Amino acid sequence: MSYYKSREELFSYFNKHSAEKKDELDCHKTRSPLLKSYIVETSCVNKKKDFFDEINNHYNSSELQGDIIEIDDDQEDDKPAAWIESFSDRYFIFYSTRTTEIIENKLMKVIQNSPLLDTLWLADSFYYNFYTYIKNNFNDYRYVKLKMKYDSELKTNINKNFISEDTPEELIEDLKNIETHKDFNLSESINNLNKILPELRKMKYWPAANSISMLRIPAKSGGGIDLYNNGKITNRSRSFIDLHHNIKFLLDNYSYLNKLLEEKSWLKQEKHNFQSSGYTIKGSPVIIEFEKSLDLTIFKNFIYKIFQQRNKNFRLWGEPLKISEKKYHVYGLDLHLWKEVFLELTPDLFVLILPEGVCGNTINRFITNIQTFLEPNFDVYIGDESYDKFLEKSFLEGGLKS
């Protein structure tokens, strides 16, 4: 039996909870966890039933009126652990007022182990477009918080097989002991941030400056909403309505972005009534062009970590085929949906080819993780069009629905 009878009753509870938590935040005394949401993505074809079949393999659930599923595991004070709202047949929102340890760790494990599920992947340029929307729609005295995050593990945690003989031993020891995480928080008024951010992003020698991983969106009710690059959203505002509106705005843009990426990138045959051939090939490669060539040791280490060790963030599998010292081909699988992908990798350029049916989220995931763990200074193209152009279009046209 469901704890709340309807969507309206549940949302009323979320609204009350948000107001109470905002009062506690103002007093710097939070007695219980904030409301968190996690956005989960599935296939681009109608997979709603498959999604809930997968969820039911891991959670006990019941249905409320209004297209809400209640997760009954790990009840506390007789309240469920989480609720799931269906945004569409492809995107679903988990809500929970439990601690991160209880809800997030299990959910992320379920997603990682399921070929059907994936999180959102928000690249630095997605955040920059979101910030542009914020500064055009809020008073410039409102405060915004940005978190820049860069983890140099793929550059410093080098497999010994790729270290050249002439590398100084002192450098090898330094690389073993270096702190790989580089985090930086910037909390300023929109007015000040408009001056600081463009200058900060010119600092190409400091990787974290071009690797935004969290944005606190100002809320109309006061406070803000923290948006993380894996689709986690924490409500620090007074109103659940603010949170829900921002989730809808985010998903309207993100879902439209994926639609545009899939239309442009999918490699497929189209039938025509030509005399010489009945088919034409349509589709565009995803091209990541680094501003500066990757060091050869780092380049080889990247290939080893992603494909031999199967880095869980990239979710790619394949056996790299060495074409030359500086070129590898990978005929692999995207572990989300188990679809074929093809890559050509050099220290200057990564090329990703997606056959029809591969999720557009694969592009966002690849970009976000290269930016976070390898090198944030690069340009991305889908064929002859910049990835930034797709983002701009998604915010102009996708956001009109909100």
Tab-separated table of C-alpha atoms in Angstrom:
chain	number	residue	atom	x	y	z
A	1	MET	CA	0.000	0.000	0.000
A	2	SER	CA	1.345	3.439	-0.963
A	3	TYR	CA	2.306	5.917	1.766
A	4	TYR	CA	0.973	8.830	-0.310
A	5	LYS	CA	-2.175	8.268	-2.329
A	6	SER	CA	-1.538	10.636	-5.233
A	7	ARG	CA	0.986	12.776	-7.064
A	8	GLU	CA	-0.586	15.916	-5.550
A	9	GLU	CA	-0.239	14.586	-2.001
A	10	LEU	CA	3.401	13.620	-2.596
A	11	PHE	CA	4.286	16.987	-4.142
A	12	SER	CA	2.617	18.750	-1.213
A	13	TYR	CA	4.930	16.812	1.126
A	14	PHE	CA	7.962	17.766	-1.009
A	15	ASN	CA	6.931	21.428	-0.858
A	16	LYS	CA	6.603	21.355	2.935
A	17	HIS	CA	9.916	19.499	3.289
A	18	SER	CA	11.693	22.052	1.057
A	19	ALA	CA	10.434	25.004	3.129
A	20	GLU	CA	11.533	23.341	6.386
A	21	LYS	CA	14.995	22.525	5.025
A	22	LYS	CA	15.465	26.101	3.748
A	23	ASP	CA	14.733	27.439	7.251
A	24	GLU	CA	17.315	25.007	8.648
A	25	LEU	CA	19.882	26.029	6.005
A	26	ASP	CA	19.340	29.676	6.934
A	27	CYS	CA	20.129	28.763	10.558
A	28	HIS	CA	23.095	26.580	9.469
A	29	LYS	CA	21.487	23.571	11.185
A	30	THR	CA	20.144	20.854	8.908
A	31	ARG	CA	18.586	18.080	10.997
A	32	SER	CA	17.893	15.705	8.115
A	33	PRO	CA	18.854	15.344	4.430
A	34	LEU	CA	17.738	17.757	1.726
A	35	LEU	CA	15.456	16.659	-1.101
A	36	LYS	CA	17.525	15.151	-3.899
A	37	SER	CA	16.573	14.046	-7.374
A	38	TYR	CA	18.410	11.834	-9.860
A	39	ILE	CA	17.584	11.761	-13.551
A	40	VAL	CA	17.844	8.379	-15.260
A	41	GLU	CA	17.803	7.877	-19.028
A	42	THR	CA	16.941	4.793	-21.037
A	43	SER	CA	16.572	3.897	-24.729
A	44	CYS	CA	15.489	6.343	-27.440
A	45	VAL	CA	12.726	3.916	-28.415
A	46	ASN	CA	9.690	3.308	-26.227
A	47	LYS	CA	11.217	1.531	-23.224
A	48	LYS	CA	9.012	2.632	-20.326
A	49	LYS	CA	7.866	-0.910	-19.522
A	50	ASP	CA	11.425	-2.247	-19.784
A	51	PHE	CA	12.600	0.545	-17.473
A	52	PHE	CA	10.168	-0.392	-14.709
A	53	ASP	CA	10.842	-4.104	-15.216
A	54	GLU	CA	14.517	-3.312	-14.578
A	55	ILE	CA	13.716	-1.184	-11.516
A	56	ASN	CA	11.540	-3.956	-10.085
A	57	ASN	CA	14.531	-6.305	-10.275
A	58	HIS	CA	16.268	-4.167	-7.647
A	59	TYR	CA	13.539	-2.404	-5.656
A	60	ASN	CA	10.142	-3.146	-4.141
A	61	SER	CA	7.681	-0.651	-5.570
A	62	SER	CA	4.032	0.360	-5.724
A	63	GLU	CA	2.160	2.820	-7.933
A	64	LEU	CA	0.473	6.085	-6.932
A	65	GLN	CA	-2.203	7.937	-8.857
A	66	GLY	CA	-0.604	10.329	-11.340
A	67	ASP	CA	2.199	8.262	-12.897
A	68	ILE	CA	4.389	8.070	-9.755
A	69	ILE	CA	6.117	4.905	-8.519
A	70	GLU	CA	6.947	4.544	-4.818
A	71	ILE	CA	10.111	2.699	-3.723
A	72	ASP	CA	9.297	0.817	-0.527
A	73	ASP	CA	12.802	-0.431	0.357
A	74	ASP	CA	14.602	0.663	3.543
A	75	GLN	CA	11.617	2.382	5.084
A	76	GLU	CA	12.332	4.905	7.800
A	77	ASP	CA	9.541	6.178	10.079
A	78	ASP	CA	7.285	4.135	7.772
A	79	LYS	CA	8.139	6.451	4.852
A	80	PRO	CA	9.400	5.043	1.523
A	81	ALA	CA	13.004	5.533	0.463
A	82	ALA	CA	12.222	7.202	-2.870
A	83	TRP	CA	9.699	7.961	-5.586
A	84	ILE	CA	9.989	7.840	-9.368
A	85	GLU	CA	8.255	10.281	-11.702
A	86	SER	CA	7.969	9.475	-15.419
A	87	PHE	CA	9.001	12.590	-17.324
A	88	SER	CA	8.660	10.740	-20.640
A	89	ASP	CA	9.146	7.224	-21.992
A	90	ARG	CA	12.889	7.909	-21.988
A	91	TYR	CA	13.609	10.024	-18.877
A	92	PHE	CA	12.698	9.270	-15.260
A	93	ILE	CA	13.222	11.252	-12.050
A	94	PHE	CA	14.080	9.653	-8.689
A	95	TYR	CA	13.208	11.768	-5.636
A	96	SER	CA	14.445	11.011	-2.140
A	97	THR	CA	14.790	12.698	1.244
A	98	ARG	CA	17.238	10.054	2.478
A	99	THR	CA	20.989	10.303	2.909
A	100	THR	CA	23.273	9.903	-0.085
A	101	GLU	CA	24.621	6.650	1.378
A	102	ILE	CA	21.170	5.062	1.420
A	103	ILE	CA	19.756	6.108	-1.946
A	104	GLU	CA	22.547	7.288	-4.263
A	105	ASN	CA	25.099	4.529	-3.834
A	106	LYS	CA	22.607	1.779	-4.665
A	107	LEU	CA	21.019	3.692	-7.547
A	108	MET	CA	24.380	4.407	-9.207
A	109	LYS	CA	25.344	0.749	-8.850
A	110	VAL	CA	22.066	-0.326	-10.466
A	111	ILE	CA	22.658	2.092	-13.366
A	112	GLN	CA	26.278	0.993	-13.860
A	113	ASN	CA	25.284	-2.667	-14.006
A	114	SER	CA	22.317	-2.219	-16.333
A	115	PRO	CA	22.743	-1.868	-20.118
A	116	LEU	CA	19.308	-0.245	-20.242
A	117	LEU	CA	20.044	2.681	-17.903
A	118	ASP	CA	22.293	5.732	-17.898
A	119	THR	CA	22.579	9.018	-16.025
A	120	LEU	CA	22.622	12.464	-17.587
A	121	TRP	CA	26.066	13.719	-18.631
A	122	LEU	CA	26.453	17.493	-18.559
A	123	ALA	CA	29.573	18.817	-20.246
A	124	ASP	CA	31.240	22.109	-19.360
A	125	SER	CA	29.709	23.789	-22.417
A	126	PHE	CA	26.205	22.679	-21.342
A	127	TYR	CA	26.737	24.489	-18.034
A	128	TYR	CA	28.018	27.575	-19.812
A	129	ASN	CA	24.842	27.723	-21.903
A	130	PHE	CA	22.752	27.212	-18.760
A	131	TYR	CA	24.620	30.070	-17.070
A	132	THR	CA	23.910	32.300	-20.087
A	133	TYR	CA	20.209	31.537	-19.622
A	134	ILE	CA	20.473	32.401	-15.902
A	135	LYS	CA	22.177	35.756	-16.404
A	136	ASN	CA	19.542	36.726	-18.980
A	137	ASN	CA	16.627	35.804	-16.707
A	138	PHE	CA	17.665	36.790	-13.162
A	139	ASN	CA	18.615	40.071	-11.504
A	140	ASP	CA	22.373	40.540	-11.505
A	141	TYR	CA	22.528	40.771	-7.696
A	142	ARG	CA	21.473	37.098	-7.385
A	143	TYR	CA	24.248	34.680	-6.460
A	144	VAL	CA	25.392	31.696	-8.504
A	145	LYS	CA	27.793	28.986	-7.400
A	146	LEU	CA	30.030	27.053	-9.781
A	147	LYS	CA	32.170	24.054	-8.981
A	148	MET	CA	35.075	23.298	-11.297
A	149	LYS	CA	36.453	19.778	-11.071
A	150	TYR	CA	39.327	18.085	-12.833
A	151	ASP	CA	40.836	14.704	-11.961
A	152	SER	CA	44.206	14.071	-13.585
A	153	GLU	CA	44.284	10.342	-12.788
A	154	LEU	CA	44.576	9.400	-16.477
A	155	LYS	CA	47.606	11.695	-16.727
A	156	THR	CA	49.368	10.832	-13.478
A	157	ASN	CA	48.417	7.228	-12.697
A	158	ILE	CA	50.458	5.850	-15.590
A	159	ASN	CA	50.772	2.122	-16.263
A	160	LYS	CA	54.469	1.187	-15.961
A	161	ASN	CA	54.467	-0.329	-19.480
A	162	PHE	CA	53.984	3.132	-20.989
A	163	ILE	CA	56.727	4.959	-19.067
A	164	SER	CA	59.706	5.559	-21.330
A	165	GLU	CA	63.190	4.531	-20.174
A	166	ASP	CA	64.461	8.114	-20.126
A	167	THR	CA	61.741	9.328	-17.713
A	168	PRO	CA	63.472	10.609	-14.521
A	169	GLU	CA	62.815	8.447	-11.454
A	170	GLU	CA	61.985	11.553	-9.411
A	171	LEU	CA	59.177	12.389	-11.845
A	172	ILE	CA	57.795	8.847	-11.604
A	173	GLU	CA	57.710	9.150	-7.799
A	174	ASP	CA	56.060	12.578	-8.036
A	175	LEU	CA	53.356	11.203	-10.320
A	176	LYS	CA	52.637	8.366	-7.883
A	177	ASN	CA	52.068	10.754	-4.999
A	178	ILE	CA	50.397	13.686	-6.704
A	179	GLU	CA	46.895	14.696	-5.619
A	180	THR	CA	44.857	14.052	-8.759
A	181	HIS	CA	41.682	15.906	-7.744
A	182	LYS	CA	41.591	19.619	-8.472
A	183	ASP	CA	38.391	21.256	-7.237
A	184	PHE	CA	37.524	24.918	-7.131
A	185	ASN	CA	34.317	26.595	-5.949
A	186	LEU	CA	33.279	30.030	-7.121
A	187	SER	CA	30.307	31.749	-5.490
A	188	GLU	CA	29.580	35.261	-6.746
A	189	SER	CA	26.791	37.569	-7.829
A	190	ILE	CA	25.829	37.325	-11.486
A	191	ASN	CA	27.191	40.847	-11.951
A	192	ASN	CA	30.648	39.845	-10.671
A	193	LEU	CA	30.614	36.444	-12.326
A	194	ASN	CA	30.012	38.071	-15.710
A	195	LYS	CA	33.436	39.723	-15.291
A	196	ILE	CA	35.290	36.849	-13.636
A	197	LEU	CA	34.190	33.826	-15.656
A	198	PRO	CA	35.404	34.886	-19.141
A	199	GLU	CA	38.841	35.715	-17.710
A	200	LEU	CA	38.976	32.520	-15.683
A	201	ARG	CA	38.224	30.404	-18.745
A	202	LYS	CA	41.201	31.896	-20.583
A	203	MET	CA	43.495	30.101	-18.104
A	204	LYS	CA	44.120	27.109	-20.364
A	205	TYR	CA	47.112	26.037	-18.277
A	206	TRP	CA	44.780	25.332	-15.319
A	207	PRO	CA	42.498	22.453	-16.389
A	208	ALA	CA	39.782	22.945	-13.757
A	209	ALA	CA	38.945	26.400	-15.173
A	210	ASN	CA	37.262	24.769	-18.168
A	211	SER	CA	35.670	21.825	-16.419
A	212	ILE	CA	32.475	22.953	-14.668
A	213	SER	CA	30.877	20.053	-12.773
A	214	MET	CA	28.171	21.779	-10.695
A	215	LEU	CA	26.001	24.866	-11.057
A	216	ARG	CA	23.785	26.347	-8.355
A	217	ILE	CA	20.760	27.804	-10.107
A	218	PRO	CA	19.070	30.738	-8.320
A	219	ALA	CA	15.513	29.898	-7.248
A	220	LYS	CA	12.643	32.349	-7.499
A	221	SER	CA	11.545	31.374	-3.971
A	222	GLY	CA	15.023	32.057	-2.556
A	223	GLY	CA	18.057	29.842	-2.206
A	224	GLY	CA	19.193	27.685	-5.079
A	225	ILE	CA	19.215	24.322	-6.824
A	226	ASP	CA	22.492	22.417	-7.238
A	227	LEU	CA	22.824	20.713	-10.624
A	228	TYR	CA	25.631	18.131	-10.885
A	229	ASN	CA	27.108	16.781	-14.109
A	230	ASN	CA	25.690	13.270	-13.572
A	231	GLY	CA	22.083	14.482	-13.350
A	232	LYS	CA	21.893	14.688	-9.559
A	233	ILE	CA	19.950	17.746	-8.376
A	234	THR	CA	19.808	18.913	-4.747
A	235	ASN	CA	17.081	21.303	-3.675
A	236	ARG	CA	18.369	24.145	-1.492
A	237	SER	CA	15.415	26.379	-2.333
A	238	ARG	CA	12.245	27.011	-0.339
A	239	SER	CA	9.956	25.493	-2.943
A	240	PHE	CA	9.596	22.113	-4.617
A	241	ILE	CA	7.843	23.950	-7.457
A	242	ASP	CA	11.151	25.715	-8.192
A	243	LEU	CA	12.966	22.384	-8.276
A	244	HIS	CA	10.372	20.754	-10.506
A	245	HIS	CA	10.353	23.670	-12.953
A	246	ASN	CA	14.144	23.549	-13.266
A	247	ILE	CA	14.130	19.783	-13.798
A	248	LYS	CA	11.560	20.209	-16.563
A	249	PHE	CA	13.594	23.006	-18.152
A	250	LEU	CA	16.749	20.885	-17.944
A	251	LEU	CA	15.099	17.832	-19.489
A	252	ASP	CA	13.356	19.798	-22.232
A	253	ASN	CA	16.786	21.075	-23.279
A	254	TYR	CA	18.692	17.844	-22.741
A	255	SER	CA	16.175	15.614	-24.511
A	256	TYR	CA	16.097	18.013	-27.469
A	257	LEU	CA	19.912	18.053	-27.545
A	258	ASN	CA	20.007	14.247	-27.728
A	259	LYS	CA	17.421	14.292	-30.512
A	260	LEU	CA	19.552	16.744	-32.531
A	261	LEU	CA	22.740	14.745	-31.915
A	262	GLU	CA	21.137	11.476	-32.989
A	263	GLU	CA	19.646	12.982	-36.142
A	264	LYS	CA	23.033	14.367	-37.163
A	265	SER	CA	25.425	11.624	-36.065
A	266	TRP	CA	23.677	8.314	-36.739
A	267	LEU	CA	25.363	6.349	-39.521
A	268	LYS	CA	22.660	4.689	-41.608
A	269	GLN	CA	21.599	3.721	-45.098
A	270	GLU	CA	18.748	5.518	-46.818
A	271	LYS	CA	17.031	4.002	-49.811
A	272	HIS	CA	16.721	6.048	-53.008
A	273	ASN	CA	15.623	5.340	-56.552
A	274	PHE	CA	19.058	5.848	-58.073
A	275	GLN	CA	19.982	3.683	-61.046
A	276	SER	CA	23.535	2.953	-59.881
A	277	SER	CA	22.716	2.229	-56.264
A	278	GLY	CA	19.550	2.054	-54.236
A	279	TYR	CA	21.133	3.445	-51.050
A	280	THR	CA	23.046	6.449	-49.755
A	281	ILE	CA	25.004	6.643	-46.506
A	282	LYS	CA	23.929	9.301	-44.026
A	283	GLY	CA	25.569	10.329	-40.749
A	284	SER	CA	28.389	12.413	-39.285
A	285	PRO	CA	31.350	11.504	-37.076
A	286	VAL	CA	31.855	13.033	-33.639
A	287	ILE	CA	35.260	14.736	-33.675
A	288	ILE	CA	37.176	15.867	-30.578
A	289	GLU	CA	40.082	18.076	-31.591
A	290	PHE	CA	42.576	18.838	-28.810
A	291	GLU	CA	44.079	22.309	-28.654
A	292	LYS	CA	47.427	20.715	-27.815
A	293	SER	CA	48.490	17.173	-28.742
A	294	LEU	CA	48.330	14.664	-25.913
A	295	ASP	CA	51.646	13.383	-24.652
A	296	LEU	CA	52.188	9.940	-26.200
A	297	THR	CA	52.547	8.264	-22.795
A	298	ILE	CA	49.288	9.817	-21.588
A	299	PHE	CA	47.569	8.901	-24.871
A	300	LYS	CA	48.541	5.220	-24.557
A	301	ASN	CA	47.646	5.180	-20.879
A	302	PHE	CA	44.192	6.575	-21.723
A	303	ILE	CA	43.556	3.736	-24.191
A	304	TYR	CA	44.726	1.170	-21.625
A	305	LYS	CA	42.563	2.577	-18.802
A	306	ILE	CA	39.406	2.929	-20.900
A	307	PHE	CA	39.482	-0.321	-22.845
A	308	GLN	CA	41.753	-2.774	-21.010
A	309	GLN	CA	40.668	-1.731	-17.509
A	310	ARG	CA	37.145	-0.712	-18.622
A	311	ASN	CA	36.817	2.619	-16.821
A	312	LYS	CA	33.284	2.660	-15.393
A	313	ASN	CA	32.607	6.305	-16.282
A	314	PHE	CA	33.171	5.960	-20.028
A	315	ARG	CA	31.182	2.690	-20.272
A	316	LEU	CA	32.973	1.589	-23.448
A	317	TRP	CA	34.321	-1.853	-24.294
A	318	GLY	CA	36.549	-2.949	-27.132
A	319	GLU	CA	39.956	-4.239	-28.181
A	320	PRO	CA	42.193	-1.411	-29.496
A	321	LEU	CA	43.852	-2.199	-32.817
A	322	LYS	CA	47.237	-0.501	-33.177
A	323	ILE	CA	47.569	1.040	-36.649
A	324	SER	CA	50.760	2.945	-35.847
A	325	GLU	CA	52.536	4.377	-32.812
A	326	LYS	CA	50.100	7.301	-32.822
A	327	LYS	CA	46.916	5.773	-34.206
A	328	TYR	CA	44.493	3.186	-32.839
A	329	HIS	CA	41.167	1.875	-34.096
A	330	VAL	CA	38.576	0.468	-31.720
A	331	TYR	CA	35.629	-1.616	-32.878
A	332	GLY	CA	33.718	-1.671	-29.643
A	333	LEU	CA	30.478	-1.564	-27.712
A	334	ASP	CA	28.777	1.176	-25.785
A	335	LEU	CA	27.745	-0.638	-22.600
A	336	HIS	CA	24.589	1.485	-22.439
A	337	LEU	CA	22.192	-0.427	-24.756
A	338	TRP	CA	25.031	-2.702	-25.996
A	339	LYS	CA	25.334	-0.961	-29.342
A	340	GLU	CA	28.361	-0.996	-31.651
A	341	VAL	CA	30.591	2.074	-31.753
A	342	PHE	CA	33.727	2.767	-33.772
A	343	LEU	CA	36.623	4.988	-32.711
A	344	GLU	CA	39.791	6.303	-34.282
A	345	LEU	CA	42.174	7.686	-31.671
A	346	THR	CA	45.307	9.800	-32.147
A	347	PRO	CA	47.041	12.247	-29.761
A	348	ASP	CA	45.499	15.140	-31.745
A	349	LEU	CA	42.049	13.847	-32.574
A	350	PHE	CA	39.423	11.431	-31.283
A	351	VAL	CA	36.789	10.337	-33.812
A	352	LEU	CA	33.639	8.532	-32.673
A	353	ILE	CA	31.225	6.950	-35.172
A	354	LEU	CA	27.746	5.960	-33.986
A	355	PRO	CA	25.594	3.585	-36.050
A	356	GLU	CA	21.842	4.138	-36.004
A	357	GLY	CA	20.298	3.254	-32.637
A	358	VAL	CA	23.225	4.290	-30.426
A	359	CYS	CA	22.043	6.654	-27.702
A	360	GLY	CA	22.959	10.325	-28.185
A	361	ASN	CA	23.843	10.260	-24.496
A	362	THR	CA	26.998	8.376	-25.530
A	363	ILE	CA	28.311	11.602	-27.084
A	364	ASN	CA	27.598	13.650	-23.955
A	365	ARG	CA	29.185	10.980	-21.731
A	366	PHE	CA	32.326	10.784	-23.879
A	367	ILE	CA	32.787	14.567	-23.911
A	368	THR	CA	32.072	15.034	-20.189
A	369	ASN	CA	34.515	12.342	-19.084
A	370	ILE	CA	37.340	13.406	-21.397
A	371	GLN	CA	36.927	16.931	-20.034
A	372	THR	CA	36.908	15.724	-16.404
A	373	PHE	CA	39.592	13.018	-16.456
A	374	LEU	CA	41.866	13.600	-19.453
A	375	GLU	CA	42.011	17.066	-21.026
A	376	PRO	CA	39.396	19.859	-20.919
A	377	ASN	CA	40.831	22.062	-23.671
A	378	PHE	CA	39.360	20.787	-26.930
A	379	ASP	CA	36.770	21.553	-29.601
A	380	VAL	CA	33.955	19.170	-30.528
A	381	TYR	CA	32.278	18.828	-33.922
A	382	ILE	CA	29.467	16.657	-35.191
A	383	GLY	CA	30.474	16.497	-38.820
A	384	ASP	CA	31.026	20.115	-39.832
A	385	GLU	CA	28.931	21.621	-37.007
A	386	SER	CA	30.217	22.611	-33.594
A	387	TYR	CA	28.799	20.787	-30.552
A	388	ASP	CA	28.257	24.268	-29.072
A	389	LYS	CA	25.842	25.054	-31.912
A	390	PHE	CA	23.724	22.045	-30.968
A	391	LEU	CA	23.711	23.253	-27.360
A	392	GLU	CA	22.687	26.774	-28.352
A	393	LYS	CA	19.882	25.401	-30.496
A	394	SER	CA	18.664	23.094	-27.713
A	395	PHE	CA	18.467	26.011	-25.261
A	396	LEU	CA	16.682	28.205	-27.806
A	397	GLU	CA	14.189	25.634	-29.071
A	398	GLY	CA	14.073	22.897	-26.427
A	399	GLY	CA	13.608	25.382	-23.593
A	400	LEU	CA	10.554	26.922	-25.264
A	401	LYS	CA	8.507	23.994	-23.939
A	402	SER	CA	9.143	24.971	-20.302
